[in-house]
CSV table of C-alpha atoms and ligand atoms in Angstrom, one decimal:
chain,number,residue,atom,x,y,z
A,1,MET,CA,-25.0,-3.7,-6.4
A,2,LEU,CA,-22.2,-4.5,-4.0
A,3,HIS,CA,-23.0,-3.5,-0.4
A,4,VAL,CA,-19.8,-1.9,1.0
A,5,VAL,CA,-18.7,-0.7,4.5
A,6,VAL,CA,-15.6,1.4,5.1
A,7,ILE,CA,-13.8,0.5,8.4
A,8,GLY,CA,-11.5,3.1,9.8
A,9,LEU,CA,-12.2,6.7,8.7
A,10,GLY,CA,-9.0,8.5,8.9
A,11,THR,CA,-7.1,10.1,6.3
A,12,ILE,CA,-6.7,7.4,3.7
A,13,SER,CA,-10.3,6.4,3.9
A,14,GLU,CA,-11.4,9.4,2.0
A,15,MET,CA,-9.7,7.9,-1.1
A,16,HIS,CA,-11.7,4.6,-0.6
A,17,LEU,CA,-15.1,6.4,0.0
A,18,SER,CA,-14.8,8.6,-2.9
A,19,ALA,CA,-13.8,5.7,-5.3
A,20,TYR,CA,-16.7,3.6,-4.0
A,21,GLU,CA,-18.9,6.6,-4.5
A,22,GLN,CA,-18.0,6.7,-8.3
A,23,ASN,CA,-18.4,3.0,-9.0
A,24,PRO,CA,-21.8,2.4,-10.4
A,25,ASN,CA,-21.9,-1.2,-8.9
A,26,VAL,CA,-21.5,-0.2,-5.4
A,27,GLN,CA,-23.9,0.9,-2.7
A,28,LEU,CA,-21.8,2.6,0.3
A,29,TYR,CA,-24.0,0.8,2.8
A,30,GLY,CA,-22.1,2.0,6.1
A,31,VAL,CA,-19.2,3.4,7.6
A,32,CYS,CA,-17.3,2.4,10.8
A,33,ASP,CA,-15.0,3.9,13.3
A,34,VAL,CA,-14.3,3.5,16.9
A,35,ASN,CA,-14.4,7.4,17.0
A,36,GLU,CA,-18.2,7.9,17.0
A,37,GLU,CA,-18.1,11.6,16.2
A,38,ARG,CA,-16.0,10.9,13.4
A,39,ALA,CA,-18.2,8.2,11.8
A,40,GLU,CA,-21.3,10.4,12.3
A,41,ARG,CA,-19.3,13.2,10.4
A,42,VAL,CA,-18.2,10.9,7.6
A,43,ALA,CA,-21.7,9.2,7.3
A,44,GLU,CA,-23.1,12.8,6.8
A,45,LYS,CA,-20.5,13.8,4.2
A,46,TYR,CA,-21.1,10.6,1.9
A,47,SER,CA,-24.9,10.3,2.7
A,48,VAL,CA,-24.4,7.0,4.3
A,49,LYS,CA,-27.4,5.6,6.6
A,50,ASN,CA,-25.7,2.9,8.6
A,51,VAL,CA,-23.0,4.0,11.1
A,52,PHE,CA,-21.0,1.5,13.2
A,53,THR,CA,-18.6,1.8,16.1
A,54,ASP,CA,-17.8,-1.6,16.6
A,55,ALA,CA,-16.6,-3.8,13.5
A,56,THR,CA,-18.2,-6.9,14.9
A,57,ASP,CA,-21.4,-5.3,14.2
A,58,VAL,CA,-20.5,-4.9,10.6
A,59,PHE,CA,-19.5,-8.5,10.1
A,60,ASN,CA,-22.9,-9.6,11.8
A,61,ASP,CA,-24.9,-7.6,9.5
A,62,ALA,CA,-26.1,-9.9,6.7
A,63,ASN,CA,-26.5,-7.2,3.9
A,64,VAL,CA,-22.7,-6.4,4.2
A,65,GLN,CA,-21.0,-8.2,1.3
A,66,ALA,CA,-17.6,-6.3,1.2
A,67,VAL,CA,-15.4,-4.0,3.5
A,68,SER,CA,-12.4,-1.8,3.1
A,69,ILE,CA,-10.1,-2.1,6.3
A,70,CYS,CA,-8.5,1.3,6.6
A,71,THR,CA,-7.5,1.0,10.4
A,72,TRP,CA,-4.1,1.0,12.4
A,73,ASN,CA,-2.0,-1.9,11.0
A,74,LYS,CA,-2.2,-3.8,14.4
A,75,THR,CA,-6.1,-4.5,13.7
A,76,HIS,CA,-5.8,-5.5,10.0
A,77,ALA,CA,-5.3,-9.4,10.7
A,78,GLN,CA,-8.1,-9.6,13.3
A,79,LEU,CA,-10.5,-7.6,11.3
A,80,ALA,CA,-9.6,-9.3,7.9
A,81,ILE,CA,-10.0,-12.6,9.6
A,82,GLN,CA,-13.3,-11.8,11.2
A,83,ALA,CA,-14.6,-10.6,8.0
A,84,LEU,CA,-13.7,-13.6,5.9
A,85,GLU,CA,-15.2,-15.9,8.6
A,86,ALA,CA,-18.4,-14.0,8.1
A,87,GLY,CA,-18.1,-14.4,4.5
A,88,VAL,CA,-17.5,-10.8,3.7
A,89,ASN,CA,-15.0,-9.8,0.9
A,90,VAL,CA,-12.0,-7.9,2.1
A,91,LEU,CA,-9.9,-5.0,0.5
A,92,VAL,CA,-7.2,-4.4,3.3
A,93,GLU,CA,-4.9,-1.4,3.4
A,94,LYS,CA,-1.3,-2.1,3.2
A,95,PRO,CA,0.5,-3.7,4.9
A,96,LEU,CA,-1.6,-6.9,5.0
A,97,ALA,CA,-0.7,-7.6,8.7
A,98,MET,CA,2.5,-6.9,10.8
A,99,SER,CA,4.1,-10.2,10.8
A,100,VAL,CA,4.3,-13.3,8.5
A,101,GLU,CA,2.7,-15.3,11.2
A,102,GLU,CA,-0.4,-13.1,11.1
A,103,ALA,CA,-0.5,-13.0,7.5
A,104,GLU,CA,-0.6,-16.7,7.3
A,105,GLN,CA,-3.4,-16.8,9.6
A,106,ILE,CA,-5.4,-14.7,7.3
A,107,GLN,CA,-4.5,-16.8,4.4
A,108,GLU,CA,-5.8,-19.8,6.1
A,109,ALA,CA,-9.1,-17.9,6.8
A,110,GLU,CA,-9.3,-17.0,3.2
A,111,ARG,CA,-8.9,-20.4,2.3
A,112,THR,CA,-12.0,-21.6,4.2
A,113,SER,CA,-14.1,-18.7,3.3
A,114,LYS,CA,-16.4,-18.1,0.3
A,115,ALA,CA,-15.0,-14.7,0.2
A,116,MET,CA,-12.0,-13.1,-1.1
A,117,LEU,CA,-9.2,-10.8,0.0
A,118,GLN,CA,-7.3,-8.0,-1.9
A,119,VAL,CA,-4.0,-6.4,-0.5
A,120,GLY,CA,-4.2,-2.5,-0.8
A,121,TYR,CA,-1.1,-2.3,-3.2
A,122,VAL,CA,-2.5,0.8,-4.8
A,123,ARG,CA,0.6,1.6,-6.7
A,124,ARG,CA,0.1,-1.5,-8.9
A,125,PHE,CA,-3.1,0.2,-10.3
A,126,SER,CA,-1.6,3.6,-11.0
A,127,SER,CA,-1.6,4.3,-14.8
A,128,ASN,CA,2.3,4.5,-15.1
A,129,ALA,CA,2.7,1.2,-13.5
A,130,GLN,CA,0.0,-0.4,-15.6
A,131,VAL,CA,1.7,0.9,-18.8
A,132,LEU,CA,5.0,-0.5,-17.7
A,133,LYS,CA,3.8,-3.8,-16.7
A,134,GLN,CA,2.4,-4.3,-20.2
A,135,PHE,CA,5.7,-3.4,-21.7
A,136,ILE,CA,7.4,-5.8,-19.4
A,137,ASP,CA,4.9,-8.5,-20.1
A,138,ARG,CA,5.4,-8.1,-23.7
A,139,GLY,CA,9.2,-8.8,-23.0
A,140,GLU,CA,10.2,-5.3,-24.0
A,141,LEU,CA,12.7,-4.8,-21.1
A,142,GLY,CA,14.0,-8.6,-21.5
A,143,GLU,CA,14.6,-10.2,-18.1
A,144,VAL,CA,14.5,-7.5,-15.3
A,145,TYR,CA,17.4,-8.5,-12.9
A,146,TYR,CA,18.0,-5.4,-11.0
A,147,ALA,CA,15.7,-2.8,-9.4
A,148,LYS,CA,16.8,0.2,-7.3
A,149,ALA,CA,14.0,2.2,-5.4
A,150,SER,CA,14.1,5.1,-2.9
A,151,TYR,CA,11.2,6.6,-0.9
A,152,ILE,CA,12.7,9.6,1.1
A,153,ARG,CA,11.0,11.9,3.4
A,154,ARG,CA,13.0,14.5,5.1
A,155,ILE,CA,10.3,15.1,7.8
A,156,GLY,CA,7.4,12.7,7.4
A,157,ASN,CA,6.7,10.8,10.5
A,158,PRO,CA,2.8,10.8,10.4
A,159,GLY,CA,3.0,10.6,14.2
A,160,GLY,CA,0.1,8.8,16.4
A,161,TRP,CA,-0.2,5.1,15.8
A,162,PHE,CA,2.1,5.1,12.7
A,163,ALA,CA,5.0,6.1,15.2
A,164,ASP,CA,4.2,3.5,17.8
A,165,ARG,CA,5.5,0.0,16.9
A,166,GLU,CA,3.1,-1.9,19.0
A,167,LEU,CA,0.2,-0.5,16.6
A,168,SER,CA,2.1,0.0,13.3
A,169,GLY,CA,4.7,-2.8,13.3
A,170,GLY,CA,7.4,-0.4,12.3
A,171,GLY,CA,8.1,2.7,10.5
A,172,PRO,CA,9.2,3.8,7.1
A,173,LEU,CA,9.9,0.2,6.1
A,174,ILE,CA,6.5,-1.3,6.9
A,175,ASP,CA,4.6,1.9,6.0
A,176,LEU,CA,6.4,3.4,2.5
A,177,GLY,CA,8.7,0.2,2.0
A,178,VAL,CA,5.9,-2.1,1.3
A,179,HIS,CA,4.8,0.2,-1.8
A,180,LEU,CA,8.5,0.2,-3.2
A,181,ILE,CA,9.1,-3.4,-2.8
A,182,ASP,CA,5.9,-4.6,-3.9
A,183,LEU,CA,6.1,-2.6,-7.1
A,184,CYS,CA,9.6,-3.8,-7.9
A,185,TRP,CA,8.8,-7.3,-7.2
A,186,TYR,CA,5.8,-7.2,-9.3
A,187,MET,CA,7.6,-5.7,-12.1
A,188,MET,CA,10.2,-8.4,-11.8
A,189,ASP,CA,7.7,-11.1,-12.1
A,190,ARG,CA,7.3,-12.0,-8.4
A,191,PRO,CA,10.6,-14.1,-8.1
A,192,ALA,CA,11.2,-16.2,-5.0
A,193,VAL,CA,13.4,-14.4,-2.2
A,194,GLN,CA,16.7,-16.1,-1.6
A,195,SER,CA,18.5,-13.7,1.0
A,196,VAL,CA,17.8,-10.3,2.8
A,197,ALA,CA,20.3,-7.8,4.1
A,198,GLY,CA,19.5,-4.5,5.6
A,199,HIS,CA,19.9,-1.9,8.4
A,200,SER,CA,17.5,0.2,10.1
A,201,TYR,CA,18.3,3.4,12.3
A,202,HIS,CA,16.6,5.3,14.9
A,203,ARG,CA,18.8,8.3,15.1
A,204,LEU,CA,17.0,11.5,14.2
A,205,GLY,CA,13.6,11.1,15.9
A,206,ASN,CA,10.5,12.5,14.2
A,207,ARG,CA,12.1,16.0,13.5
A,208,SER,CA,8.8,17.6,14.8
A,209,ASN,CA,10.7,20.7,15.8
A,210,ILE,CA,10.9,21.7,12.0
A,211,LYS,CA,8.8,24.6,10.8
A,212,ASN,CA,7.3,25.7,7.5
A,213,LEU,CA,7.0,22.3,6.1
A,214,SER,CA,3.9,20.3,6.0
A,215,PHE,CA,3.5,16.4,5.9
A,216,TYR,CA,1.1,13.5,5.9
A,217,LYS,CA,-0.3,12.9,9.4
A,218,ALA,CA,-2.3,10.2,11.2
A,219,ALA,CA,-6.0,11.4,12.0
A,220,ASP,CA,-5.1,11.4,15.7
A,221,TYR,CA,-1.6,13.2,15.4
A,222,GLU,CA,0.7,13.1,18.3
A,223,SER,CA,4.4,13.7,18.1
A,224,SER,CA,5.5,12.6,21.5
A,225,LYS,CA,5.7,9.0,21.0
A,226,ASN,CA,8.2,7.4,18.6
A,227,SER,CA,9.2,3.9,18.8
A,228,VAL,CA,9.8,3.4,15.2
A,229,GLU,CA,12.9,3.5,12.9
A,230,ASP,CA,13.4,6.7,10.9
A,231,LEU,CA,15.7,5.2,8.2
A,232,ALA,CA,15.9,1.6,6.7
A,233,ASN,CA,17.6,0.2,3.6
A,234,GLY,CA,17.9,-3.3,2.1
A,235,LEU,CA,19.4,-5.6,-0.4
A,236,VAL,CA,17.1,-8.4,-1.5
A,237,THR,CA,18.6,-11.2,-3.7
A,238,PHE,CA,16.2,-13.5,-5.6
A,239,GLU,CA,16.5,-17.3,-6.4
A,240,ASN,CA,16.7,-16.3,-10.2
A,241,GLY,CA,19.9,-14.2,-9.3
A,242,ALA,CA,17.9,-10.7,-9.8
A,243,SER,CA,18.5,-8.3,-6.8
A,244,MET,CA,16.7,-5.2,-5.4
A,245,GLN,CA,18.2,-2.3,-3.5
A,246,PHE,CA,16.1,0.3,-1.6
A,247,ASP,CA,16.0,2.8,1.2
A,248,VAL,CA,13.3,4.6,2.9
A,249,SER,CA,12.9,7.5,5.5
A,250,TYR,CA,10.7,9.4,7.7
A,251,SER,CA,13.5,11.5,8.9
A,252,LEU,CA,16.7,12.3,7.1
A,253,HIS,CA,19.1,15.1,6.4
A,254,ALA,CA,18.2,15.1,2.9
A,255,LYS,CA,18.2,18.0,0.4
A,256,GLU,CA,14.5,17.2,-0.6
A,257,ASP,CA,11.9,14.5,-0.4
A,258,GLU,CA,12.3,12.0,-3.4
A,259,VAL,CA,10.6,9.0,-4.8
A,260,HIS,CA,12.7,6.8,-7.4
A,261,ILE,CA,11.8,3.6,-8.8
A,262,LYS,CA,14.2,2.2,-11.3
A,263,LEU,CA,14.3,-1.1,-13.1
A,264,TYR,CA,17.0,-2.5,-15.4
A,265,GLY,CA,16.4,-5.6,-17.8
A,266,THR,CA,18.5,-7.5,-20.4
A,267,LYS,CA,16.8,-5.5,-23.3
A,268,GLY,CA,15.6,-2.2,-21.8
A,269,GLY,CA,15.3,-0.2,-18.6
A,270,ALA,CA,12.7,2.0,-16.9
A,271,GLU,CA,12.1,4.6,-14.5
A,272,LEU,CA,8.6,4.4,-13.1
A,273,GLU,CA,8.9,7.4,-10.6
A,274,PRO,CA,9.4,10.1,-10.5
A,275,GLU,CA,8.0,9.9,-14.1
A,276,LEU,CA,7.5,6.8,-16.3
A,277,ILE,CA,10.4,6.8,-18.9
A,278,ILE,CA,11.3,3.5,-20.8
A,279,VAL,CA,15.0,3.1,-22.0
A,280,THR,CA,15.9,0.9,-24.9
A,281,GLU,CA,18.4,0.5,-27.7
A,282,SER,CA,17.8,0.5,-31.5
A,283,GLU,CA,20.2,1.3,-34.5
A,284,ASN,CA,23.2,1.2,-31.9
A,285,THR,CA,21.4,4.2,-30.3
A,286,ILE,CA,20.1,4.5,-26.8
A,287,LEU,CA,16.4,5.7,-26.8
A,288,ASN,CA,14.7,7.3,-23.8
A,289,ILE,CA,11.2,6.7,-24.4
A,290,GLN,CA,8.4,9.0,-22.7
A,291,PRO,CA,4.9,7.5,-22.7
A,292,GLN,CA,2.4,10.4,-23.3
A,293,MET,CA,-0.3,10.1,-20.5
A,294,ASP,CA,-2.2,12.5,-18.0
A,295,HIS,CA,-0.4,10.9,-15.2
A,296,PRO,CA,3.2,9.8,-16.0
A,297,ASN,CA,3.9,9.5,-12.1
A,298,PHE,CA,1.9,7.9,-9.4
A,299,HIS,CA,-1.6,9.7,-9.1
A,300,PHE,CA,-3.6,9.1,-5.8
A,301,GLN,CA,-6.9,9.6,-7.0
A,302,SER,CA,-7.1,7.5,-10.3
A,303,ALA,CA,-5.0,4.8,-8.7
A,304,PHE,CA,-7.4,4.4,-6.0
A,305,GLN,CA,-10.3,4.4,-8.3
A,306,ASN,CA,-8.5,1.7,-10.5
A,307,GLN,CA,-7.9,-0.3,-7.3
A,308,ILE,CA,-11.4,-0.1,-6.1
A,309,ASP,CA,-12.9,-0.8,-9.5
A,310,GLY,CA,-10.6,-3.9,-9.7
A,311,PHE,CA,-11.7,-5.1,-6.3
A,312,VAL,CA,-15.4,-4.6,-6.8
A,313,SER,CA,-15.2,-6.4,-10.3
A,314,ALA,CA,-13.3,-9.4,-8.7
A,315,VAL,CA,-15.8,-9.8,-6.2
A,316,LEU,CA,-18.9,-9.4,-8.4
A,317,ASN,CA,-17.3,-11.6,-11.3
A,318,GLU,CA,-15.5,-14.0,-8.9
A,319,GLU,CA,-12.0,-13.2,-10.5
A,320,VAL,CA,-8.9,-13.8,-9.1
A,321,SER,CA,-7.7,-11.0,-6.7
A,322,PRO,CA,-5.4,-8.7,-8.6
A,323,ALA,CA,-3.4,-8.4,-5.3
A,324,PRO,CA,-3.7,-11.6,-3.4
A,325,VAL,CA,-3.0,-12.5,0.1
A,326,GLU,CA,0.1,-14.7,-1.1
A,327,ASP,CA,1.7,-11.3,-2.3
A,328,GLY,CA,1.2,-9.8,1.1
A,329,ILE,CA,3.0,-12.6,2.9
A,330,GLU,CA,6.1,-12.8,0.5
A,331,LEU,CA,6.5,-9.0,1.1
A,332,LEU,CA,6.3,-9.3,5.0
A,333,LYS,CA,8.9,-12.1,4.9
A,334,ILE,CA,11.3,-9.5,3.4
A,335,ILE,CA,10.3,-6.9,5.8
A,336,GLU,CA,10.6,-9.2,8.8
A,337,LYS,CA,14.1,-10.1,7.9
A,338,ILE,CA,15.3,-6.6,7.7
A,339,TYR,CA,13.9,-5.8,11.2
A,340,GLU,CA,15.5,-8.9,12.3
B,401,LIG,N1,-2.2,3.2,0.3
B,401,LIG,C1,-1.7,4.0,0.8
B,401,LIG,O1,-1.1,5.0,0.0
B,401,LIG,C2,-1.8,4.5,2.1
B,401,LIG,C3,-1.6,5.7,2.6
B,401,LIG,C4,-1.7,6.0,3.8
B,401,LIG,C5,-2.3,4.9,4.7
B,401,LIG,N2,-2.4,3.7,4.3
B,401,LIG,C6,-2.8,2.7,5.3
B,401,LIG,O2,-4.1,2.8,5.7
B,401,LIG,C7,-4.2,2.5,7.1
B,401,LIG,C8,-4.9,3.8,7.8
B,401,LIG,O3,-4.1,4.9,7.7
B,401,LIG,P1,-4.7,6.2,8.1
B,401,LIG,O4,-3.5,7.3,7.5
B,401,LIG,O5,-5.9,6.6,7.3
B,401,LIG,O6,-4.6,6.5,9.6
B,401,LIG,P2,-5.4,7.3,10.5
B,401,LIG,O7,-4.9,7.2,11.8
B,401,LIG,O8,-5.8,8.6,9.6
B,401,LIG,O9,-6.9,6.7,10.6
B,401,LIG,C9,-7.3,5.5,11.1
B,401,LIG,C10,-8.6,5.3,11.5
B,401,LIG,O10,-8.8,3.9,11.8
B,401,LIG,C11,-9.6,4.1,13.2
B,401,LIG,N3,-9.7,2.8,13.7
B,401,LIG,C12,-8.6,2.3,14.5
B,401,LIG,N4,-8.9,0.9,14.9
B,401,LIG,C13,-10.1,0.7,14.5
B,401,LIG,C14,-11.0,-0.3,14.6
B,401,LIG,N5,-10.6,-1.6,15.3
B,401,LIG,N6,-12.3,-0.3,14.1
B,401,LIG,C15,-12.7,0.9,13.4
B,401,LIG,N7,-12.0,1.9,13.4
B,401,LIG,C16,-10.7,1.9,13.9
B,401,LIG,C17,-9.0,5.3,14.0
B,401,LIG,O11,-10.1,5.8,14.8
B,401,LIG,C18,-8.8,6.3,12.9
B,401,LIG,O12,-10.0,7.0,12.6
B,401,LIG,C19,-2.9,2.1,7.4
B,401,LIG,O13,-2.8,0.7,7.6
B,401,LIG,C20,-2.1,2.6,6.5
B,401,LIG,O14,-0.7,1.9,6.3
B,401,LIG,C21,-2.2,3.5,3.1
């Protein structure tokens, strides 16, 4: 049994806690949050015995073998390094850190640790992404040389720490963009980045005046502060000549929210979101193939279950991390350049 503690008990921690609860090789050993009342409430809900309010006490507890870090982005690097130095395995929520410099410090801590780290690229673990990856790995799309992705929210600034650049490192680019960029990059077989161009805008604010529409919020939602961009876009060129174009927003005068992920190869193409479709050609005819599956789009619960099961298996069987620290660094290089 792997003894796990979940650190940071806000909105996304629920996905981690319920997935650990379902894994037969895990004992939820403890929960930790600087907000004691929240920590007690979550401990009761999941029948967890050990309640921590200081992560240092988690790492000093010799029974702890692994942690999920689900805290504000600013704390990811410090907590991950402390964990690795204590020999505790880490699943850290995306983004890995707020800068390339921090991410490289994590890499160094992992290099000298007996423990491993996995970056929370949950979208890789969604069944639509896993099916498409198998098709791509078998060469069904040929060489994937172009990707185009959008994650547009009309109103969707989660407020609180997410909207405070000091604590988050940025807005929709570092928050939503990491998912899009990582998925496309992963499907393109992780090519080396040659150049990055992009824009970020801070024009509309958080549109917290809008009524009648609900949206994702930080556990401590507060709308008054907003020092992050509300729209960003980018064009990434890779050394192998492939390219990727994307845009992401928290606030935009768009007709509707949308998520699109499209990949184009020499033998075929694919749409991963809003629904998996594989495009190919046979008998001089274009075929749109629709794989039949329970979740043809990103499905939070099953993707988190697959991610947590993958992490637990990698730790227990000493396998290579399915989302290693290097992948977090490459992605932050792209993000940092766009903010620059
Ligand atoms: N994978 C996904 O799809 C996804 C979705 C949402 C959020 N996230 C990521 O998850 C992380 C948390 O996001 P959230 O929406 O749950 O935020 P949240 O504001 O709802 O919760 C964060 C919690 O962390 C606690 N916390 C902060 N610093 C701490 C520390 N040093 N020690 C212990 N507890 C601490 C806060 O008190 C709060 O309870 C972020 O990094 C975010 O980017 C990932």
